[in-house]
Amino acid sequence: MFSKQKENRILLVYVLPALIVYLLFKLYPAILGFYYSLTDWNGIDQSYEMIGWANFKEIFEDVYFWESIQFTFKYVVVILVVSNVLALLLAVLIESRLKARGLFRTLFYMPNMISMIIGGYMWVFIFTRVIYYLADNWGLAFLDQSWIGDPRYSFVAIIIVSSWGTVGYLMLIYMAALQGVPLQLKEAAVLDGANSWNVFRNVTFPMIQHAFTICIFWSLSSAFQVFDVIYALTGGGPGRATQSVALNIYEEAFKGNIRYGYATAKSTILFVIVFLLTLAQLKMMKRKEQEL
Amino acid sequence: MRIKQKAGNILVYSILILLLIYWLFPLFIAILNSFKTNGELLTNVLSLPKELQFENYTRTFEKMNYARSLMNTVIVASIGVSLMIFFSAMAGWRLARTKTKLSTFIFGLFVFSMLVPFSSIMIPLYKIMLLFNMNNSLMGLGLVYTGLGVSMAIFLYHGFVKSIPKEIEESALMDGCRPFQIFIYIIFPLLKPVTVTVCITNVLWIWNDFLLPLIAISDNEKYTLLLSTNTLFGQYSSDWGAILSALILAAIPVIVFYVIFQKSILKGIAEGATKG
């Protein structure tokens, strides 16, 4: 209709507003972050020097940072499995011939509506007050632990609260996928003598592969950045036992003795990890989807 | 067969109901105890309040500057989301309609950033906000959300535009419509399903986002709901009556929003996730 050049000009007019805010608040900070990571800037002074890879070398010996990386990986693996298994289980149960499925879906999604800061503080009340009441009065003595103060249990507490806040979202995605599985396929399998587990394993499971790709991608990228739930529950403590990478970076950059260059070097490492892992996951699962 | 199915149904229902009780327990227990005096709360956390007393609520309503923080949150979310919708609908439409190298490049640029984690850009982002005097500004915060959210929204609009026949626009162009008029009067109304999805997912995201306001806003007067709740939690270390009522107050707007729009919210969330 128009020449290529004119088309490009029209395109730019319409894309420009979005492009400007996007470049300014997303892409430019990403590039700037990498640039700062090569400096010794403290964030306040006008002057700073390029120090090459020195920050990265220092990070290699930063025990606290590696502990936070380790903690985050552990968290990612556990929450990924727990929340996806639970979400799939809920989705399958609710989608199976239930009349009240709309009600169940609505109620199970409820915790996802409120922020993990608010939900997290509600759970603090449970872990510091309600638990002890139950332990004393209902004879549930095993609950009588320091759920937030003891590193052995605080990880469990974080997983409990975190899954409580994320399962609803994953459940919705699995439910949408389950609804897309044609009923005739399942009925045909039943007629061929398959039991319900076989139907699920061989008919439903391959048909909802796409939902797995989405859910695992979402779990991966959000779990690596976990902040709110830990901030509300333990603040990273006791000590630094539950400090996630995002929390570690936040404290490095905004609390106490600020070292901007150093903190941005940590951010860069987080970026590389998340970017590579999610990209690899997407590639791998897309290929698997196509094979099926 | 019949009996087996019935037994199965009962089993499924009991599992779901047990899980549901556990699921809603935190909300329930918070509401229950927010109406108690602290003395009552200490003796029994599970009992019903002897009488509904609203003293906790009146206390925290003032203390957390509820009306102000609610207003602030509404301002940030509406600026962020309305700009995001307007900018991304225009961009998504033109990007889908233009088949040039430039359009492929720009689209790729937007999509690429969906893999960039927020915590890895927050430090320089804060510096940029300082540079433009946008820290402690609700307008500024809304604009930053627009920038962070456009890629996803453009992606959704881009996918949907492809399903709208091009002929509609071409005939309008023949009739002498200007491209912007075509966008406003013809395209934008057709994009409504995506607009609803974009609106819902992003209102909820901005409403519940904590880390960005935490670093960008330090002025009490500009606090969002979450920031003032957080501050109150820090101040009242063991005054659970006050804290729980504050948590309920902070949760009420989204819960009300959910009750009214739950159908479109659940649909919008699922669509935003699967298409994105």
XYZ file of N, CA and C in Angstrom, chain B residues 27-254:
684
model
N -6.446 -16.191 55.862
C -7.372 -15.066 55.720
C -8.408 -15.088 56.837
N -8.938 -16.281 57.073
C -9.976 -16.442 58.077
C -9.464 -16.049 59.459
N -8.294 -16.556 59.806
C -7.758 -16.319 61.145
C -7.398 -14.833 61.322
N -6.967 -14.203 60.246
C -6.633 -12.775 60.326
C -7.893 -11.945 60.543
N -8.947 -12.268 59.816
C -10.204 -11.530 59.986
C -10.734 -11.728 61.402
N -10.766 -12.983 61.814
C -11.302 -13.335 63.131
C -10.626 -12.535 64.243
N -9.302 -12.506 64.196
C -8.574 -11.893 65.307
C -8.467 -10.376 65.206
N -8.765 -9.851 64.020
C -8.666 -8.398 63.890
C -9.787 -7.701 64.673
N -10.812 -8.459 65.052
C -11.925 -7.852 65.798
C -11.782 -8.040 67.304
N -10.656 -8.614 67.735
C -10.489 -8.872 69.171
C -9.595 -7.823 69.807
N -9.756 -7.666 71.126
C -8.779 -6.857 71.854
C -7.517 -7.697 71.992
N -6.399 -7.046 72.280
C -5.157 -7.807 72.375
C -5.175 -8.827 73.505
N -5.880 -8.500 74.585
C -5.980 -9.444 75.693
C -6.706 -10.709 75.263
N -7.806 -10.514 74.584
C -8.609 -11.633 74.106
C -7.805 -12.468 73.109
N -7.078 -11.778 72.268
C -6.291 -12.420 71.224
C -5.212 -13.312 71.828
N -4.676 -12.874 72.962
C -3.612 -13.656 73.593
C -4.141 -14.939 74.208
N -5.372 -14.885 74.765
C -5.871 -16.083 75.439
C -6.309 -17.155 74.459
N -6.970 -16.778 73.371
C -7.429 -17.800 72.437
C -7.512 -17.236 71.022
N -6.658 -17.745 70.138
C -6.645 -17.214 68.761
C -7.747 -17.814 67.902
N -8.352 -18.909 68.376
C -9.345 -19.565 67.527
C -10.786 -19.219 67.877
N -10.987 -18.632 69.064
C -12.366 -18.354 69.483
C -12.962 -17.219 68.672
N -14.282 -17.181 68.636
C -14.945 -16.041 68.009
C -14.776 -14.838 68.930
N -14.694 -13.644 68.354
C -14.577 -12.477 69.235
C -15.830 -12.339 70.113
N -15.638 -11.944 71.388
C -16.790 -11.828 72.304
C -17.786 -10.824 71.766
N -17.252 -9.708 71.323
C -18.121 -8.770 70.610
C -17.292 -8.146 69.494
N -17.959 -7.808 68.396
C -17.239 -7.210 67.287
C -16.798 -5.810 67.691
N -15.511 -5.645 67.900
C -15.097 -4.284 68.217
C -14.175 -3.762 67.115
N -14.452 -2.564 66.697
C -13.755 -2.003 65.543
C -12.607 -1.091 65.928
N -12.242 -1.142 67.204
C -11.230 -0.216 67.702
C -9.911 -0.366 66.957
N -9.505 -1.641 66.683
C -8.273 -1.873 65.927
C -8.318 -1.156 64.584
N -9.462 -1.266 63.937
C -9.600 -0.694 62.604
C -9.517 0.825 62.628
N -10.207 1.435 63.580
C -10.176 2.903 63.618
C -8.750 3.378 63.909
N -8.057 2.618 64.774
C -6.676 2.972 65.109
C -5.772 2.931 63.868
N -5.821 1.791 63.166
C -4.885 1.641 62.046
C -5.287 2.468 60.834
N -6.584 2.698 60.692
C -7.043 3.497 59.563
C -6.329 4.846 59.554
N -6.260 5.447 60.744
C -5.556 6.725 60.891
C -4.052 6.528 60.722
N -3.573 5.526 61.463
C -2.131 5.343 61.602
C -1.459 5.049 60.251
N -2.107 4.248 59.431
C -1.464 3.928 58.151
C -1.907 4.886 57.050
N -2.602 5.950 57.432
C -3.031 6.954 56.468
C -3.741 6.279 55.300
N -4.764 5.503 55.679
C -5.362 4.570 54.724
C -5.879 5.241 53.456
N -6.705 6.285 53.649
C -7.323 6.913 52.479
C -6.257 7.424 51.511
N -5.244 8.069 52.093
C -4.156 8.617 51.285
C -3.421 7.512 50.506
N -3.039 6.438 51.241
C -2.269 5.378 50.565
C -3.106 4.671 49.513
N -4.389 4.516 49.801
C -5.260 3.881 48.812
C -5.316 4.733 47.547
N -5.500 6.034 47.754
C -5.537 6.970 46.629
C -4.242 6.876 45.819
N -3.099 6.902 46.524
C -1.803 6.825 45.846
C -1.698 5.574 44.981
N -2.130 4.449 45.545
C -2.034 3.199 44.797
C -2.918 3.264 43.559
N -4.122 3.819 43.728
C -5.032 3.945 42.591
C -4.397 4.821 41.505
N -3.791 5.933 41.925
C -3.161 6.843 40.950
C -2.069 6.120 40.163
N -1.167 5.457 40.889
C -0.056 4.769 40.212
C -0.586 3.711 39.244
N -1.530 2.907 39.727
C -2.034 1.820 38.880
C -2.766 2.380 37.658
N -3.559 3.452 37.844
C -4.303 3.918 36.671
C -3.404 4.599 35.654
N -2.428 5.365 36.120
C -1.488 5.958 35.154
C -0.735 4.859 34.421
N -0.173 3.926 35.225
C 0.624 2.860 34.620
C -0.162 2.077 33.583
N -1.358 1.645 33.956
C -2.111 0.759 33.076
C -2.691 1.499 31.869
N -3.199 2.729 32.074
C -3.820 3.380 30.913
C -2.777 3.749 29.865
N -1.612 4.224 30.306
C -0.563 4.508 29.329
C -0.099 3.228 28.639
N 0.013 2.175 29.444
C 0.481 0.907 28.884
C -0.464 0.435 27.781
N -1.771 0.523 28.044
C -2.753 0.077 27.055
C -2.657 0.924 25.781
N -2.641 2.240 25.969
C -2.618 3.137 24.820
C -1.347 2.930 23.976
N -0.202 2.976 24.631
C 1.080 2.830 23.916
C 1.197 1.466 23.239
N 0.844 0.393 23.972
C 1.081 -0.945 23.429
C 0.097 -1.299 22.334
N -1.145 -0.801 22.446
C -2.118 -1.113 21.402
C -1.660 -0.505 20.079
N -1.218 0.771 20.136
C -0.713 1.432 18.928
C 0.477 0.677 18.360
N 1.448 0.397 19.254
C 2.677 -0.240 18.800
C 2.408 -1.650 18.281
N 1.600 -2.409 19.032
C 1.303 -3.785 18.632
C 0.607 -3.829 17.283
N -0.308 -2.899 17.079
C -1.044 -2.845 15.812
C -0.103 -2.577 14.648
N 0.700 -1.512 14.763
C 1.584 -1.155 13.646
C 2.657 -2.223 13.406
N 3.156 -2.801 14.508
C 4.196 -3.827 14.363
C 3.656 -5.055 13.630
N 2.391 -5.374 13.884
C 1.823 -6.550 13.224
C 1.523 -6.261 11.759
N 1.235 -4.990 11.439
C 0.841 -4.643 10.083
C 2.019 -4.304 9.171
N 3.159 -3.973 9.751
C 4.299 -3.576 8.943
C 5.225 -4.769 8.746
N 5.511 -5.072 7.493
C 6.402 -6.208 7.234
C 7.741 -5.690 6.716
N 8.524 -5.098 7.590
C 9.843 -4.630 7.182
C 10.873 -5.166 8.168
N 12.144 -5.002 7.820
C 13.206 -5.449 8.730
C 13.143 -4.683 10.039
N 12.848 -3.377 9.908
C 12.784 -2.535 11.103
C 11.741 -3.060 12.089
N 10.578 -3.440 11.570
C 9.518 -3.887 12.478
C 9.901 -5.202 13.156
N 10.551 -6.094 12.401
C 11.007 -7.343 13.012
C 12.007 -7.060 14.119
N 12.908 -6.118 13.837
C 13.930 -5.779 14.814
C 13.303 -5.208 16.097
N 12.408 -4.242 15.919
C 11.796 -3.610 17.096
C 10.989 -4.616 17.905
N 10.246 -5.462 17.195
C 9.465 -6.473 17.903
C 10.377 -7.415 18.696
N 11.464 -7.824 18.061
C 12.433 -8.682 18.736
C 13.017 -8.017 19.978
N 13.252 -6.727 19.875
C 13.797 -5.951 20.993
C 12.851 -6.007 22.193
N 11.560 -5.839 21.922
C 10.570 -5.897 22.995
C 10.491 -7.290 23.605
N 10.457 -8.299 22.750
C 10.283 -9.663 23.246
C 11.495 -10.103 24.068
N 12.660 -9.733 23.611
C 13.905 -10.115 24.279
C 13.863 -9.762 25.762
N 13.335 -8.566 26.043
C 13.433 -8.071 27.417
C 12.512 -8.806 28.368
N 11.613 -9.639 27.855
C 10.734 -10.366 28.770
C 11.541 -11.345 29.617
N 12.767 -11.617 29.193
C 13.613 -12.523 29.970
C 14.539 -11.768 30.937
N 14.425 -10.436 30.965
C 15.293 -9.667 31.867
C 14.641 -9.566 33.239
N 15.264 -10.127 34.286
C 14.646 -10.071 35.601
C 14.708 -8.663 36.209
N 13.628 -8.292 36.895
C 13.567 -6.953 37.466
C 14.703 -6.697 38.459
N 15.004 -7.677 39.293
C 16.017 -7.422 40.328
C 17.394 -7.167 39.735
N 17.585 -7.512 38.464
C 18.896 -7.224 37.901
C 18.962 -5.843 37.270
N 17.834 -5.138 37.153
C 17.914 -3.781 36.616
C 17.509 -2.730 37.647
N 17.128 -3.161 38.851
C 16.525 -2.189 39.771
C 17.490 -1.090 40.224
N 18.776 -1.409 40.324
C 19.707 -0.397 40.826
C 19.889 0.748 39.826
N 20.275 0.435 38.574
C 20.364 1.532 37.598
C 19.021 2.208 37.347
N 17.933 1.448 37.418
C 16.615 2.044 37.232
C 16.372 3.124 38.277
N 16.750 2.814 39.504
C 16.591 3.803 40.577
C 17.408 5.052 40.283
N 18.623 4.849 39.741
C 19.475 5.994 39.398
C 18.826 6.859 38.317
N 18.203 6.202 37.342
C 17.543 6.943 36.267
C 16.357 7.723 36.830
N 15.625 7.100 37.743
C 14.508 7.798 38.357
C 14.987 9.028 39.125
N 16.112 8.899 39.808
C 16.683 10.049 40.531
C 17.031 11.163 39.556
N 17.622 10.758 38.431
C 18.065 11.709 37.427
C 16.910 12.571 36.928
N 15.741 11.944 36.753
C 14.576 12.680 36.259
C 13.690 13.191 37.392
N 14.194 13.132 38.614
C 13.403 13.547 39.770
C 12.091 12.775 39.873
N 12.149 11.506 39.542
C 10.918 10.726 39.531
C 10.747 9.876 40.772
N 11.771 9.878 41.641
C 11.553 9.175 42.903
C 10.582 10.032 43.717
N 9.777 9.399 44.520
C 8.737 10.094 45.283
C 7.710 10.777 44.396
N 7.589 10.317 43.155
C 6.543 10.874 42.306
C 5.636 9.748 41.835
N 4.336 9.901 42.084
C 3.396 8.845 41.699
C 3.296 8.754 40.189
N 3.319 9.933 39.534
C 3.325 9.972 38.070
C 4.517 9.193 37.540
N 5.680 9.494 38.122
C 6.924 8.854 37.685
C 6.851 7.350 37.857
N 6.343 6.922 39.009
C 6.252 5.496 39.283
C 5.343 4.824 38.254
N 4.208 5.486 37.962
C 3.285 4.939 36.960
C 3.962 4.790 35.610
N 4.743 5.812 35.240
C 5.433 5.804 33.950
C 6.464 4.670 33.885
N 7.159 4.438 34.998
C 8.134 3.346 35.032
C 7.419 2.007 34.838
N 6.278 1.834 35.495
C 5.509 0.602 35.296
C 5.124 0.433 33.829
N 4.763 1.555 33.191
C 4.441 1.480 31.768
C 5.624 0.907 31.002
N 6.805 1.457 31.271
C 7.998 1.005 30.572
C 8.301 -0.458 30.825
N 8.074 -0.907 32.069
C 8.384 -2.295 32.404
C 7.350 -3.250 31.800
N 6.121 -2.756 31.602
C 5.046 -3.656 31.180
C 4.752 -3.693 29.696
N 5.256 -2.695 28.923
C 4.835 -2.623 27.515
C 5.200 -3.861 26.702
N 6.352 -4.482 26.956
C 6.748 -5.597 26.079
C 5.695 -6.693 26.076
N 5.294 -7.090 27.263
C 4.298 -8.153 27.378
C 2.993 -7.740 26.692
N 2.564 -6.490 26.929
C 1.302 -6.021 26.357
C 1.386 -5.964 24.830
N 2.517 -5.477 24.328
C 2.694 -5.423 22.868
C 2.620 -6.819 22.271
N 3.247 -7.751 22.959
C 3.229 -9.143 22.510
C 1.789 -9.648 22.384
N 0.966 -9.354 23.380
C -0.430 -9.796 23.349
C -1.211 -9.107 22.226
N -1.053 -7.786 22.109
C -1.760 -7.057 21.056
C -1.314 -7.521 19.673
N -0.018 -7.679 19.515
C 0.555 -8.111 18.245
C -0.087 -9.411 17.778
N -0.198 -10.370 18.709
C -0.791 -11.653 18.357
C -2.247 -11.523 17.940
N -2.966 -10.617 18.601
C -4.402 -10.491 18.328
C -4.668 -9.751 17.022
N -3.868 -8.724 16.736
C -4.080 -7.923 15.521
C -4.037 -8.816 14.283
N -3.165 -9.831 14.323
C -3.020 -10.703 13.160
C -4.325 -11.397 12.795
N -5.226 -11.540 13.795
C -6.497 -12.211 13.511
C -7.562 -11.255 12.972
N -7.252 -9.952 12.943
C -8.218 -8.989 12.399
C -7.937 -8.809 10.915
N -8.961 -8.988 10.053
C -8.709 -8.864 8.612
C -8.205 -7.474 8.235
N -7.194 -7.468 7.400
C -6.555 -6.225 6.998
C -7.489 -5.361 6.150
N -8.435 -6.021 5.468
C -9.304 -5.316 4.517
C -10.089 -4.195 5.184
N -10.443 -4.412 6.476
C -11.217 -3.383 7.179
C -10.474 -2.054 7.139
N -9.170 -2.115 7.462
C -8.380 -0.895 7.483
C -8.212 -0.315 6.083
N -7.973 -1.228 5.131
C -7.705 -0.761 3.765
C -8.893 -0.005 3.188
N -10.094 -0.523 3.460
C -11.252 0.170 2.905
C -11.456 1.514 3.598
N -11.153 1.558 4.902
C -11.286 2.827 5.619
C -10.288 3.846 5.081
N -9.095 3.328 4.738
C -8.053 4.203 4.199
C -8.487 4.772 2.853
N -9.135 3.898 2.051
C -9.658 4.332 0.763
C -10.674 5.454 0.932
N -11.491 5.311 1.996
C -12.522 6.315 2.234
C -11.952 7.613 2.778
N -10.628 7.665 2.933
C -10.009 8.907 3.368
C -9.812 9.028 4.862
N -9.901 7.905 5.560
C -9.626 7.938 7.007
C -8.124 8.093 7.223
N -7.730 8.880 8.219
C -6.306 8.956 8.543
C -5.939 7.780 9.448
N -4.660 7.334 9.379
C -4.276 6.162 10.174
C -4.662 6.285 11.653
N -4.493 7.474 12.227
C -4.799 7.590 13.647
C -6.293 7.419 13.910
N -7.104 7.942 12.965
C -8.552 7.755 13.107
C -8.912 6.278 12.986
N -8.241 5.604 12.064
C -8.481 4.170 11.916
C -8.186 3.461 13.225
N -7.071 3.856 13.837
C -6.699 3.216 15.096
C -7.757 3.457 16.163
N -8.125 4.729 16.347
C -9.042 5.072 17.441
C -10.445 4.502 17.215
N -10.974 4.661 15.986
C -12.382 4.312 15.771
C -12.602 2.880 15.318
N -11.605 2.276 14.682
C -11.835 0.933 14.153
C -11.035 -0.127 14.903
N -9.727 0.072 14.982
C -8.875 -0.974 15.559
C -9.036 -1.101 17.067
N -8.895 0.016 17.760
C -8.893 -0.058 19.229
C -10.146 -0.741 19.779
N -11.346 -0.407 19.271
C -12.531 -1.121 19.766
C -12.472 -2.628 19.502
N -11.878 -3.011 18.372
C -11.783 -4.442 18.053
C -10.821 -5.178 18.979
N -9.898 -4.418 19.565
C -8.878 -5.034 20.421
C -9.373 -5.259 21.845
N -10.638 -4.944 22.087
C -11.148 -4.944 23.460
C -10.815 -6.199 24.284
N -10.950 -7.413 23.724
C -10.644 -8.584 24.550
C -9.214 -8.560 25.107
N -8.264 -8.132 24.272
C -6.883 -8.063 24.755
C -6.750 -6.944 25.778
N -7.416 -5.834 25.505
C -7.340 -4.715 26.435
C -7.801 -5.133 27.830
N -8.870 -5.921 27.882
C -9.355 -6.392 29.184
C -8.282 -7.236 29.881
N -7.686 -8.163 29.112
C -6.634 -9.010 29.683
C -5.452 -8.186 30.175
N -4.985 -7.276 29.335
C -3.837 -6.441 29.699
C -4.171 -5.618 30.946
N -5.366 -5.067 30.961
C -5.783 -4.228 32.074
C -5.777 -5.035 33.380
N -6.417 -6.196 33.376
C -6.527 -6.985 34.606
C -5.169 -7.451 35.107
N -4.384 -8.067 34.223
C -3.108 -8.606 34.697
C -2.200 -7.494 35.228
N -2.229 -6.337 34.576
C -1.312 -5.290 35.003
C -1.795 -4.492 36.208
N -3.110 -4.305 36.324
C -3.616 -3.675 37.546
C -3.190 -4.511 38.744
N -3.364 -5.833 38.639
C -3.010 -6.702 39.762
C -1.510 -6.691 40.029
N -0.738 -6.708 38.963
C 0.725 -6.685 39.128
C 1.164 -5.396 39.844
N 0.708 -4.252 39.332
C 1.136 -2.992 39.929
C 0.606 -2.877 41.353
N -0.636 -3.271 41.531
C -1.251 -3.162 42.859
C -0.460 -3.953 43.894
N 0.003 -5.130 43.511
C 0.663 -6.012 44.473
C 2.182 -5.939 44.437
N 2.731 -5.054 43.624
C 4.187 -4.985 43.536
C 4.735 -4.211 44.729
N 5.806 -4.736 45.299
C 6.318 -4.150 46.538
C 7.717 -3.573 46.372
N 8.576 -4.307 45.634
C 9.984 -3.938 45.582
C 10.220 -2.577 44.924
N 9.554 -2.301 43.815
C 9.777 -1.023 43.132
C 9.367 0.182 43.996
N 8.140 0.201 44.549
C 7.812 1.313 45.457
C 8.757 1.375 46.654
N 9.177 0.222 47.129
C 10.072 0.206 48.293
C 11.349 0.979 48.017
N 11.904 0.838 46.800
C 13.136 1.571 46.520
C 12.862 2.975 46.001
N 11.693 3.197 45.364
C 11.484 4.489 44.705
C 10.803 5.529 45.584
N 10.057 5.106 46.579
C 9.262 6.056 47.367
C 9.757 6.094 48.801
N 10.140 7.291 49.268
C 10.543 7.387 50.673
C 9.684 8.389 51.437
N 8.897 9.187 50.720
C 8.061 10.200 51.337
C 6.743 9.563 51.824
N 6.469 9.637 53.132
C 5.253 9.028 53.707
C 3.981 9.388 52.962
N 3.931 10.633 52.516
C 2.724 11.120 51.853
C 2.467 10.393 50.526
N 3.531 9.811 49.968
C 3.407 9.155 48.667
C 3.341 7.638 48.803
N 3.284 7.154 50.037
C 3.290 5.703 50.250
C 2.127 5.011 49.559
N 2.400 3.853 48.971
C 1.314 3.015 48.472
C 0.784 2.179 49.636
N -0.311 1.483 49.405
C -0.919 0.682 50.470
C 0.064 -0.303 51.087
N 0.835 -0.972 50.225
C 1.765 -1.976 50.745
C 2.860 -1.342 51.578
N 3.328 -0.179 51.152
C 4.398 0.480 51.906
C 3.902 0.896 53.287
N 2.685 1.443 53.348
C 2.229 1.866 54.676
C 1.899 0.665 55.558
N 1.429 -0.422 54.938
C 1.205 -1.632 55.735
C 2.525 -2.144 56.293
N 3.529 -2.146 55.434
C 4.849 -2.624 55.834
C 5.420 -1.795 56.980
N 5.280 -0.470 56.877
C 5.788 0.403 57.928
C 5.062 0.132 59.237
N 3.751 -0.015 59.141
C 2.974 -0.269 60.345
C 3.385 -1.585 60.998
N 3.659 -2.595 60.176
C 4.108 -3.882 60.699
C 5.409 -3.697 61.492
N 6.289 -2.854 60.983
C 7.543 -2.607 61.671
C 7.345 -1.881 62.993
N 6.370 -0.962 63.025
C 6.177 -0.164 64.237
C 5.479 -0.928 65.355
N 4.487 -1.756 64.986
C 3.724 -2.460 66.020
C 4.207 -3.890 66.145
N 5.364 -4.085 66.740
C 5.959 -5.417 66.646
C 5.077 -6.520 67.224
N 4.354 -6.280 68.331
C 3.550 -7.392 68.841
C 2.087 -7.002 69.064
N 1.725 -5.851 68.567
C 0.328 -5.426 68.666
C -0.453 -6.053 67.513
N -0.750 -7.353 67.664
C -1.326 -8.092 66.531
C -2.706 -7.601 66.133
N -3.465 -7.090 67.123
C -4.781 -6.541 66.780
C -4.655 -5.466 65.720
N -3.712 -4.571 65.945
C -3.504 -3.483 64.984
C -2.983 -4.016 63.655
N -1.983 -4.899 63.730
C -1.383 -5.395 62.484
C -2.404 -6.132 61.625
N -3.145 -7.039 62.264
C -4.103 -7.832 61.482
C -5.170 -6.947 60.856
N -5.633 -5.940 61.586
C -6.653 -5.074 60.989
C -6.050 -4.297 59.811
N -4.788 -3.919 59.937
C -4.135 -3.231 58.818
C -4.028 -4.150 57.600
N -3.700 -5.418 57.851
C -3.584 -6.364 56.739
C -4.931 -6.544 56.049
N -5.983 -6.639 56.851
C -7.318 -6.796 56.257
C -7.677 -5.551 55.452
N -7.417 -4.378 56.042
C -7.712 -3.134 55.320
C -6.968 -3.091 53.987
N -5.705 -3.522 54.017
C -4.914 -3.485 52.786
C -5.425 -4.500 51.770
N -6.001 -5.608 52.263
C -6.465 -6.645 51.342
C -7.855 -6.359 50.794
N -8.649 -5.567 51.516
C -10.047 -5.344 51.116
C -10.216 -4.878 49.658
N -9.470 -3.848 49.199
C -9.705 -3.399 47.817
C -9.578 -4.505 46.769
N -8.525 -5.323 46.845
C -8.379 -6.391 45.841
C -9.448 -7.453 45.998
